[in-house]
Every structure is written in C-alpha cells, then in structure tokens.
Short mmCIF file of C-alpha atoms and ligand atoms in Angstrom, two decimals:
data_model
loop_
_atom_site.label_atom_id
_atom_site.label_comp_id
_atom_site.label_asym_id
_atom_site.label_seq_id
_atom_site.Cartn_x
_atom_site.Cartn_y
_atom_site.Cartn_z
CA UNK A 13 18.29 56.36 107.63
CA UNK A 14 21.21 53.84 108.36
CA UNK A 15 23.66 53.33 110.66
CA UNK A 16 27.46 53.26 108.54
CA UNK A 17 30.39 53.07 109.35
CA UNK A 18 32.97 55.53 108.06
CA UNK A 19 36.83 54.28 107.84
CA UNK A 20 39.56 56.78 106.29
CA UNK A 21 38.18 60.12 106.63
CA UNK A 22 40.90 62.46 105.08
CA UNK A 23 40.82 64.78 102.35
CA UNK A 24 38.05 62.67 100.29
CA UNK A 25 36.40 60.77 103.11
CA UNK A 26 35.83 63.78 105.44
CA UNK A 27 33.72 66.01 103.45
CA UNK A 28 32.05 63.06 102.36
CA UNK A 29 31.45 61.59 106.09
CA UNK A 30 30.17 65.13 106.69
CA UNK A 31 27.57 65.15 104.18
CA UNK A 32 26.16 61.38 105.31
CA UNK A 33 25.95 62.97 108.73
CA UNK A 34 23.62 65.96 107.22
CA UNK A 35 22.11 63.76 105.31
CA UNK A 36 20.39 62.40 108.84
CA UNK A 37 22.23 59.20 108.96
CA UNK A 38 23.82 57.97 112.06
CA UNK A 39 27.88 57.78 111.45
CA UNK A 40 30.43 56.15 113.62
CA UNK A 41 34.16 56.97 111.88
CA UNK A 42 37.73 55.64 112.27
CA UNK A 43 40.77 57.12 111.13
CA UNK A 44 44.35 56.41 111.93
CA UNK A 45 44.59 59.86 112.19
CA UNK A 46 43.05 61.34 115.08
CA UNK A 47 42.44 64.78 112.98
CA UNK A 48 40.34 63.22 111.30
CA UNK A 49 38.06 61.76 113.75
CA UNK A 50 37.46 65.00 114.97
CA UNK A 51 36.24 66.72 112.45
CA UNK A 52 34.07 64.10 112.54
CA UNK A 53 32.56 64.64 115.54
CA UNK A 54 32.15 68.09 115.28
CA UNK A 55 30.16 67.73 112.37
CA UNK A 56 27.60 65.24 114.33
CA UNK A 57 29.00 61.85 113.83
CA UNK A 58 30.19 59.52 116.24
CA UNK A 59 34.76 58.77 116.93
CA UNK A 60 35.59 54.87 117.13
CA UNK A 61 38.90 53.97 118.53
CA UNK A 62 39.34 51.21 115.65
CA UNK A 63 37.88 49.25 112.90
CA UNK A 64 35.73 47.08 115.32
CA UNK A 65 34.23 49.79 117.21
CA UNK A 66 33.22 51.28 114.10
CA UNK A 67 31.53 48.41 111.99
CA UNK A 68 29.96 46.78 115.02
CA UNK A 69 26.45 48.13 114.95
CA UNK A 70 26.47 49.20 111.44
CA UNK A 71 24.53 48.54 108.19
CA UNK A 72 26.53 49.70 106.11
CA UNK A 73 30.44 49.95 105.93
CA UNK A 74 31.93 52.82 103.48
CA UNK A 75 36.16 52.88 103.23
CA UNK A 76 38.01 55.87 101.34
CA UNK A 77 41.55 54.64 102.19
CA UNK A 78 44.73 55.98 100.03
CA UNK A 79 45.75 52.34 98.97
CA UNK A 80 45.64 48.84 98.08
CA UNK A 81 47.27 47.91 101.23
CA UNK A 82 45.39 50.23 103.49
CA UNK A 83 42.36 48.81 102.08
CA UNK A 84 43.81 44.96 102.57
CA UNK A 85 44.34 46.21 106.25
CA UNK A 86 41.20 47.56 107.07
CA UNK A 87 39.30 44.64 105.63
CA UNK A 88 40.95 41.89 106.32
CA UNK A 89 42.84 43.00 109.30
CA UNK A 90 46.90 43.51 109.73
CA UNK A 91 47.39 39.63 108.94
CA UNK A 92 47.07 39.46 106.13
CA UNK A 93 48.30 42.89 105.07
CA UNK A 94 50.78 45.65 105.91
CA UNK A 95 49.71 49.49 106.19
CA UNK A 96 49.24 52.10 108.69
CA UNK A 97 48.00 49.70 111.11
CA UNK A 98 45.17 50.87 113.58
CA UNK A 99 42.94 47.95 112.74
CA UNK A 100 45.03 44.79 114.61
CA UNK A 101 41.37 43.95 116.04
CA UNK A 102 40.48 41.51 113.32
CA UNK A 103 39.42 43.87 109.93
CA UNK A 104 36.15 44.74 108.45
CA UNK A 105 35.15 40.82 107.80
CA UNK A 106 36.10 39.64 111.37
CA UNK A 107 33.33 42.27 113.07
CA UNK A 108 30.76 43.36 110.27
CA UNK A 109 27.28 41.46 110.76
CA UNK A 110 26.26 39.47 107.77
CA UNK A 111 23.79 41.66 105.35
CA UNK A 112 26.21 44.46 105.29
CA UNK A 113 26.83 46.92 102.25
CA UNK A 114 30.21 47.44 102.38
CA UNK A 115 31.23 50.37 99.67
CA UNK A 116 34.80 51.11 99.12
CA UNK A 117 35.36 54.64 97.53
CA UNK A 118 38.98 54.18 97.25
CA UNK A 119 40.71 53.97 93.83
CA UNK A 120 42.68 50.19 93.81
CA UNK A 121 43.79 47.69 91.74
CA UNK A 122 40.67 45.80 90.35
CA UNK A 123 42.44 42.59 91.97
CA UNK A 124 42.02 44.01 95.45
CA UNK A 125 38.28 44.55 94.49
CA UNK A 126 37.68 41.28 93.46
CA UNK A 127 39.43 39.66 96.16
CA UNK A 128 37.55 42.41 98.76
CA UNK A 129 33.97 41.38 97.01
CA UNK A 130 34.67 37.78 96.67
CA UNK A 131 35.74 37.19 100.68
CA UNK A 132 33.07 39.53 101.69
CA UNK A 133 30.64 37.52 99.59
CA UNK A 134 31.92 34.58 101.03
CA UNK A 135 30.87 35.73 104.82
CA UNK A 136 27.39 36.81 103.48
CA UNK A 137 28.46 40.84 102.90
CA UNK A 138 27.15 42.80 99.66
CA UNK A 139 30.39 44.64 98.42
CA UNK A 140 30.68 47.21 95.37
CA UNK A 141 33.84 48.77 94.53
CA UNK A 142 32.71 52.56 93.83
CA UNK A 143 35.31 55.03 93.18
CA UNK A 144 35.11 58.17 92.58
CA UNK A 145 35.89 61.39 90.27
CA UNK A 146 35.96 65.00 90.68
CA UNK A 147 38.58 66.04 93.43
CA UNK A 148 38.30 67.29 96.37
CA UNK A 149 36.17 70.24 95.73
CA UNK A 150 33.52 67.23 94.45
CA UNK A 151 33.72 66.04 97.71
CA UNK A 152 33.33 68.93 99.07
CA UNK A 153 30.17 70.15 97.25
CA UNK A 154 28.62 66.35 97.36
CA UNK A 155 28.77 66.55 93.22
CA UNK A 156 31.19 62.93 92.95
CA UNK A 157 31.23 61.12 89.75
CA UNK A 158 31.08 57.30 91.48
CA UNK A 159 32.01 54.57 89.22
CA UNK A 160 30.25 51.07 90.57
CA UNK A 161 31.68 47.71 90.46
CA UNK A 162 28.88 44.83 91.60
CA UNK A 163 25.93 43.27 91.82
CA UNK A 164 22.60 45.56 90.26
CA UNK A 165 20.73 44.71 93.34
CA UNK A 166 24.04 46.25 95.78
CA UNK A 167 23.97 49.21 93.45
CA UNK A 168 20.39 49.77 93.95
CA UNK A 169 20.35 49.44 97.76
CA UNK A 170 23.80 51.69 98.08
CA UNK A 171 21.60 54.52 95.50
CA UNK A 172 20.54 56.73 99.07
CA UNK A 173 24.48 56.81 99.61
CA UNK A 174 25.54 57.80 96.25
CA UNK A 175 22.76 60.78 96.05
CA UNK A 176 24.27 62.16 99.15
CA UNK A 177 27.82 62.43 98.31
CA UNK A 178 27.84 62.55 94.21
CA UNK A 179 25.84 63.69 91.40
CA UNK A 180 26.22 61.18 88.92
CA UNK A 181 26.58 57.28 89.42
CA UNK A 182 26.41 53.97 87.28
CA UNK A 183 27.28 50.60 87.41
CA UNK A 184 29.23 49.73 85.36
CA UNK A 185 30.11 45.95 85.34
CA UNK A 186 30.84 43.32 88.05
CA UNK A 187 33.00 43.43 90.98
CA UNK A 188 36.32 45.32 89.50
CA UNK A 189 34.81 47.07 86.88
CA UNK A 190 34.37 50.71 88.38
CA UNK A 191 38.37 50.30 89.23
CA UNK A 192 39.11 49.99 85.82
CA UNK A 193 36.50 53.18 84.68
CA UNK A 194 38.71 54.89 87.50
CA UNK A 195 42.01 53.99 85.71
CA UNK A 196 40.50 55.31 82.26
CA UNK A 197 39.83 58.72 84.44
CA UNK A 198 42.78 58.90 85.87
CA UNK A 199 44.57 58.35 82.69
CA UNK A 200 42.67 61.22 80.72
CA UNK A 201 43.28 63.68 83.76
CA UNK A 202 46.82 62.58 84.11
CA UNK A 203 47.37 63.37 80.26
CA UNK A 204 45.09 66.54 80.10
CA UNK A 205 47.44 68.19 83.04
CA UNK A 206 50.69 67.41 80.89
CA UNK A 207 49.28 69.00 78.35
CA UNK A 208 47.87 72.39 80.15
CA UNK A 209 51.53 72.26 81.32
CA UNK A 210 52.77 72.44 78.14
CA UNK A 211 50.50 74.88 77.05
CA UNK A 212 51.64 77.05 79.90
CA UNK A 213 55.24 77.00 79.43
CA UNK A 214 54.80 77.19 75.63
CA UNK A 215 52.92 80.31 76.05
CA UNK A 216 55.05 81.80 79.02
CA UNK A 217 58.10 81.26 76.59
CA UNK A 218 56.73 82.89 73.72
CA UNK A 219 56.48 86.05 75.95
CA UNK A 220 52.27 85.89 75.48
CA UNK A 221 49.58 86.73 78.19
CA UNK A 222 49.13 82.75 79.43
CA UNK A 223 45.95 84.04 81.83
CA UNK A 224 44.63 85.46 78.89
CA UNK A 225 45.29 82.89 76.63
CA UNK A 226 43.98 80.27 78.55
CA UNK A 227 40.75 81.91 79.05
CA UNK A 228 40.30 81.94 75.49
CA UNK A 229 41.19 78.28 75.19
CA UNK A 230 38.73 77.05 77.77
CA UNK A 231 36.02 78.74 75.81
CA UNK A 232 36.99 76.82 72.83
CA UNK A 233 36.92 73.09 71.51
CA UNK A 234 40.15 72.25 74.69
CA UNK A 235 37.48 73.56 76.99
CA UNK A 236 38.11 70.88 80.18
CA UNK A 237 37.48 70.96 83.59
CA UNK A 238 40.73 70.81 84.36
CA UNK A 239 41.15 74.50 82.86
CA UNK A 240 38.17 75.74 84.17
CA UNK A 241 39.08 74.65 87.63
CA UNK A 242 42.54 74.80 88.08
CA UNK A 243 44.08 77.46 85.53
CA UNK A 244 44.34 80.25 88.01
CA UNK A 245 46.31 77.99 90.60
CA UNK A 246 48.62 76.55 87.93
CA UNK A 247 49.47 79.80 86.75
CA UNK A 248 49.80 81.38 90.72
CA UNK A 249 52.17 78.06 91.09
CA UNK A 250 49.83 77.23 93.90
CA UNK A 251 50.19 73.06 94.58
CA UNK A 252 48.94 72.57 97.77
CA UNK A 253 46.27 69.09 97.27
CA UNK A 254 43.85 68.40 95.93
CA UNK A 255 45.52 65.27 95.04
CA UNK A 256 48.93 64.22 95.89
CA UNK A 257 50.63 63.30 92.82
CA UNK A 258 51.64 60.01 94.75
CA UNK A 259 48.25 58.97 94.69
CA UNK A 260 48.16 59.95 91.05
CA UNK A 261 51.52 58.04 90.85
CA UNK A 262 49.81 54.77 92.22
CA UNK A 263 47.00 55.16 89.69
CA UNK A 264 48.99 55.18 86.60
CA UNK A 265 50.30 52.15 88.20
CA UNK A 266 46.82 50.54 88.22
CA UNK A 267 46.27 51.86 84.65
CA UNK A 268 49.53 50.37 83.12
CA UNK A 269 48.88 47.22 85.26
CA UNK A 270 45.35 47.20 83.92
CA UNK A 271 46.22 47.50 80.35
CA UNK A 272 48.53 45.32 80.36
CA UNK A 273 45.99 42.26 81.43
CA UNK A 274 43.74 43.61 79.05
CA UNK A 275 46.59 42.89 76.66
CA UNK A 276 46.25 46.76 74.97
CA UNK A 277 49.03 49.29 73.91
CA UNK A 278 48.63 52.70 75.84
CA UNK A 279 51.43 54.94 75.25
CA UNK A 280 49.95 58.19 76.06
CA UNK A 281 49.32 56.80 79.26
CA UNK A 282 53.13 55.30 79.49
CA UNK A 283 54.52 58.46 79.18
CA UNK A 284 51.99 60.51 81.05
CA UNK A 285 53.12 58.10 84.04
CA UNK A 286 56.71 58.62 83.72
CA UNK A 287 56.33 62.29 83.73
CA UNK A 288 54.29 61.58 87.21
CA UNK A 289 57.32 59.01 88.26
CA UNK A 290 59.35 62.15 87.60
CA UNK A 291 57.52 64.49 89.54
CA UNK A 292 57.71 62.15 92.86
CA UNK A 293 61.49 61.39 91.86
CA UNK A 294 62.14 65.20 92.06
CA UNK A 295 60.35 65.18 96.03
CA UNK A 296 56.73 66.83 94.68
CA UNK A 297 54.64 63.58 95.81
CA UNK A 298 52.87 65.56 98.29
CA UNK A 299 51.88 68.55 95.83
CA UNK A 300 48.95 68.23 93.96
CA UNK A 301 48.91 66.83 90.53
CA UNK A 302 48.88 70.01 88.89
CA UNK A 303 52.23 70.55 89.73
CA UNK A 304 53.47 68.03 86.88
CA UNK A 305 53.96 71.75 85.55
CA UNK A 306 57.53 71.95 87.37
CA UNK A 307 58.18 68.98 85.88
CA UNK A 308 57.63 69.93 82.04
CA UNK A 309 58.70 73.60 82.73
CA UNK A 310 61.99 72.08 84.38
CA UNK A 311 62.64 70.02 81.03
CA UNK A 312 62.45 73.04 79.32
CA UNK A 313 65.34 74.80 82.05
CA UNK A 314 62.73 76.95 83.06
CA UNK A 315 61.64 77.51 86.60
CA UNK A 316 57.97 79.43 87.74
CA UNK A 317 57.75 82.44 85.35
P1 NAD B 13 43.98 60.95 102.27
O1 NAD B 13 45.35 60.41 102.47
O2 NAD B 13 43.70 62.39 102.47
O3 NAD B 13 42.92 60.14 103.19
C1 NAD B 13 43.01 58.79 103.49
C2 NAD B 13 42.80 58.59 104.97
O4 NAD B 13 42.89 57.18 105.29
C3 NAD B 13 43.85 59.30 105.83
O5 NAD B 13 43.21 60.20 106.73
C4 NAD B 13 44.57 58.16 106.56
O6 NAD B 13 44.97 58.50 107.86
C5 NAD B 13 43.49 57.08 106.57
N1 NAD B 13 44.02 55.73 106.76
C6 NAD B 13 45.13 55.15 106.22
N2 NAD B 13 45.27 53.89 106.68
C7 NAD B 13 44.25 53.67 107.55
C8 NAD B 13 43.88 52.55 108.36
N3 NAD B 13 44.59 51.42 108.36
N4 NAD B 13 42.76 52.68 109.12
C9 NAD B 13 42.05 53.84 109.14
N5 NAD B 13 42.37 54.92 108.41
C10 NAD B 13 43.45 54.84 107.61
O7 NAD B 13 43.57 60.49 100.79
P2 NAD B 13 42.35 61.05 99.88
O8 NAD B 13 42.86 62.14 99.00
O9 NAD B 13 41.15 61.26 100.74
O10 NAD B 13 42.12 59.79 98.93
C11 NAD B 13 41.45 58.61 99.35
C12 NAD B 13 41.20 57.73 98.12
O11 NAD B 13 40.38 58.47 97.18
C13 NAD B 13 42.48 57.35 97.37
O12 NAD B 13 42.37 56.03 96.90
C14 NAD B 13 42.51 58.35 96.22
O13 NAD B 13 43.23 57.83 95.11
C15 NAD B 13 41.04 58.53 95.94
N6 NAD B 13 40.66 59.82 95.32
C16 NAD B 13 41.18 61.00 95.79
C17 NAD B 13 40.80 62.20 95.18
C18 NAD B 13 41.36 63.54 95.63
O14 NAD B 13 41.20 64.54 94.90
N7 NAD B 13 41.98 63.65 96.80
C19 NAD B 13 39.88 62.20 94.12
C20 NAD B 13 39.35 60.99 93.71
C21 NAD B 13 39.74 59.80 94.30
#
C-alpha cells in the first residue's frame, strides 16, 4: 500500500480518490476547492491545505486537473504558470522526494506532458501522462479506460493504481503519447454525439417515436456507448455534467492542435469542434456534452420537442 498524493479532486478525481482510499492506500488530497477536500475526508483520506502539504510524505503523486495551465500550476508552481492558484508554495517538483511516480490523469496538450515528464525526469521523478476515458460514471464505478504515456518500467510500477480506478490500461508510447490516444477519443465521442443529435431531431421532425427508434438503433450495427448510456437523458433534455462541453471544447483544441503537427487533414473533427465552439458561444459550456443537441436542433429552428 502507498502513500499518494491526490491534487484536483472534482468530478473525475473524487470518485477516483475515493476508490484509492478503499483500496487501503493512505491518501492525503488538495483541491482549490474546499468541497472537494471534504468529501475526501469523509471517505477516509487525509485534507492538505496546499500542494506541499500534500506531496510531502508521498510516493506517489496522482493530478486530475481541468487544464493545461492548472496542471503547469500545480507542478511547477504559480511562476511559471497562471491558474486557479492554491499552490504559490513552490509546485509538485519543488516538494516531491526524488523516486516519485507522479501520474497525471488529466487530458492536456501532449507538449505539457512532455515538458511535465522531461522536468520531472530531470529532478529524478518517474512521470506518465495517463488519461482517461469513460465519464464520470467510469469514475464512479472504478471501470476507466487509462491511456499511458512513459517509460514500460513507470507503467508497470503505476499497474496497482490503474487496477483500482479503471478496467482497462496500456501504454501506449513515450511521454505524450496517451494525450494524443485521448485526442483520438475525444474526437470519436465528440463526432458520435453530433450525430445522435442529428438522429434525434431528424426523427423528432419526422413526427416518429425517437425513444423507440433509438432503442432499435443501439441494437443494431450504430450500437455505441454513447446511446446506450446517454439516450434517455438526451431525449429528457437532461444536461447537467458529466462533462462540461468546455472541457470538451479544450480537447478539440488539443485534437486540431495535434493533427496539425502530425501534418494530417481531419475534417470531421474540424467541424465537430466548431459545433462545440458553438455550443460554448451560445452560454452551454457548463452543460454536459450531450447538449451539442441544442445546438443542431437550434440550426434546424427547433427548440426541445
Ligand atoms: P473538474 O473541474 O470537476 O475537477 C477538476 C478539479 O481541479 C476541480 O475540483 C478544481 O477545483 C481543481 N483545481 C483546479 N485548479 C487547481 C489547483 N491549482 N490546485 C488544486 N486543485 C485545482 O473536472 P473533471 O471533470 O474532474 O476533469 C478533470 C480532467 O479529466 C480534465 O482534464 C478532463 O478533460 C478530464 N476528463 C473528464 C471526464 C469527465 O467526464 N468529467 C472524463 C474523462 C476525462
């Protein structure tokens, strides 16, 4: 059993923390957000009052922060970075002891990783970039898809981790790498949403039973996840997250960004991230993803059915 320390424990992180804590390990968690570190404590693990408190006696460092420059804050300190703030005391690398795994769950650009892995590398810390897929109901029920970034030997030592929060993991490439699986999720999900949308509006239109159509579709060959899990709620209008389509809105960012130093052409993904654009433009950012359905029904002057 280790001693880790837990920083960003909201929608993602929390459930997660709470499983390590089951799990028998000993966790000390920060959050900007005091909420947070509650519900951390009531589950069994230990409330720092900042980023030093948290790492100092730990073996392992985990971060699930919403963003490149929450991550840049927490691990390098506010220097170097803006952010929330909360971690003025120096960052991850001033206070974590040499040895450390540090994983970081959070979806980035795979330049932050790379920078992150290479100054942490630097100071004698093991770091794999490891985010993850399946919402937060996978958090929830410990069933994450994590997609790791670094060295085979980190991988291996971080398995006990990954077991306890996810179902299925792999490496996947150096430092980097499991951001740009992440971008290739986020990029299918984005695009299979758009289309249930569609589906939903075409079939609302037409005057046909959409419940009942759908469950006909997702016994078919557009079977998805995506249908089995959130039909109901799209159909009941129901958008509370789940995932904020402004994080989905900074992950098409990653994804165009990443394509475009891969030098490739993706225009599903160009215009699956404009409808996104549109849906923060219109003041949904803080609805879950699914509700890219205003956004196509609303092109089509129709409002919920
Ligand atoms: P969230 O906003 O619910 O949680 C992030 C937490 O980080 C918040 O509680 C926030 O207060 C905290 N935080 C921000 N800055 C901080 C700082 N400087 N120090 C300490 N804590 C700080 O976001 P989330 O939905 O849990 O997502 C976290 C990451 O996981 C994101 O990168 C997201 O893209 C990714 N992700 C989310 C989902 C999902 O369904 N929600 C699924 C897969 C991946």
């Amino acid at each position: 059993m280790s001693k880790i320390a837990f920083i960003g424990l909201g929608i993602m992180g929390g459930p997660m923390a709470g499983h390590l804590v089951r799990a028998g390990h000993e966790v000390t968690g920060y959050d900007v957000a005091q909420e947070g570190v509650d519900r951390l404590v009531a589950a069994g693990g230990t409330g720092a009052a900042g980023v030093a408190e948290a790492v100092a006696e730990a073996e392992i460092v985990i971060t699930m922060l919403p963003q490149d420059e929450h991550v840049e804050t927490v691990i390098f300190g506010d220097e170097s970075a803006g952010g929330d703030g909360g971690s003025d005391d120096g960052g991850v690398l001033r206070h974590a002891k040499p040895g450390v795994l540090l994983i970081d769950f959070s979806t980035v650009r795979p330049e932050t990783s790379i920078k992150v892995a290479a100054a942490g590398r630097e100071l004698g810390l093991r770091v794999l970039d490891a985010p993850v897929s399946g919402g937060e109901q996978g958090a929830v029920d410990a069933v994450l898809s994590i997609m790791v970034g670094g060295a085979p030997e980190d991988v291996e030592a971080a398995a006990p981790i990954f077991e306890v929060v996810g179902r299925t993991y792999e490496r996947v490439g150096g430092s980097g790498a499991g951001q740009y699986v992440k971008a290739a999720n986020q990029l299918i999900v984005g695009g299979t949403y758009a289309l249930v949308a569609e589906a939903i509006v075409l079939m609302e239109a037409a005057g046909v039973d959409a419940a009942a159509g759908l469950d006909v579709i997702a016994g078919g060959l557009a079977a998805s996840r995506i249908l089995d899990i959130k039909r109901e709620s799209m159909l009941a209008r129901r958008f509370q997250p789940g995932f904020r389509i402004d994080l989905h809105h900074k992950d098409m960012g990653i994804a165009s960004a990443a394509a475009r130093s891969a030098e490739v052409s993706l225009p599903m993904t160009a215009l699956v991230a404009q409808l996104i654009a549109a849906a923060r433009a219109k003041g949904y950012g803080s609805l879950d993803h699914s509700a890219l359905l205003k956004v196509v029904e609303e092109l089509s002057g129709r409002t919920a059915a």
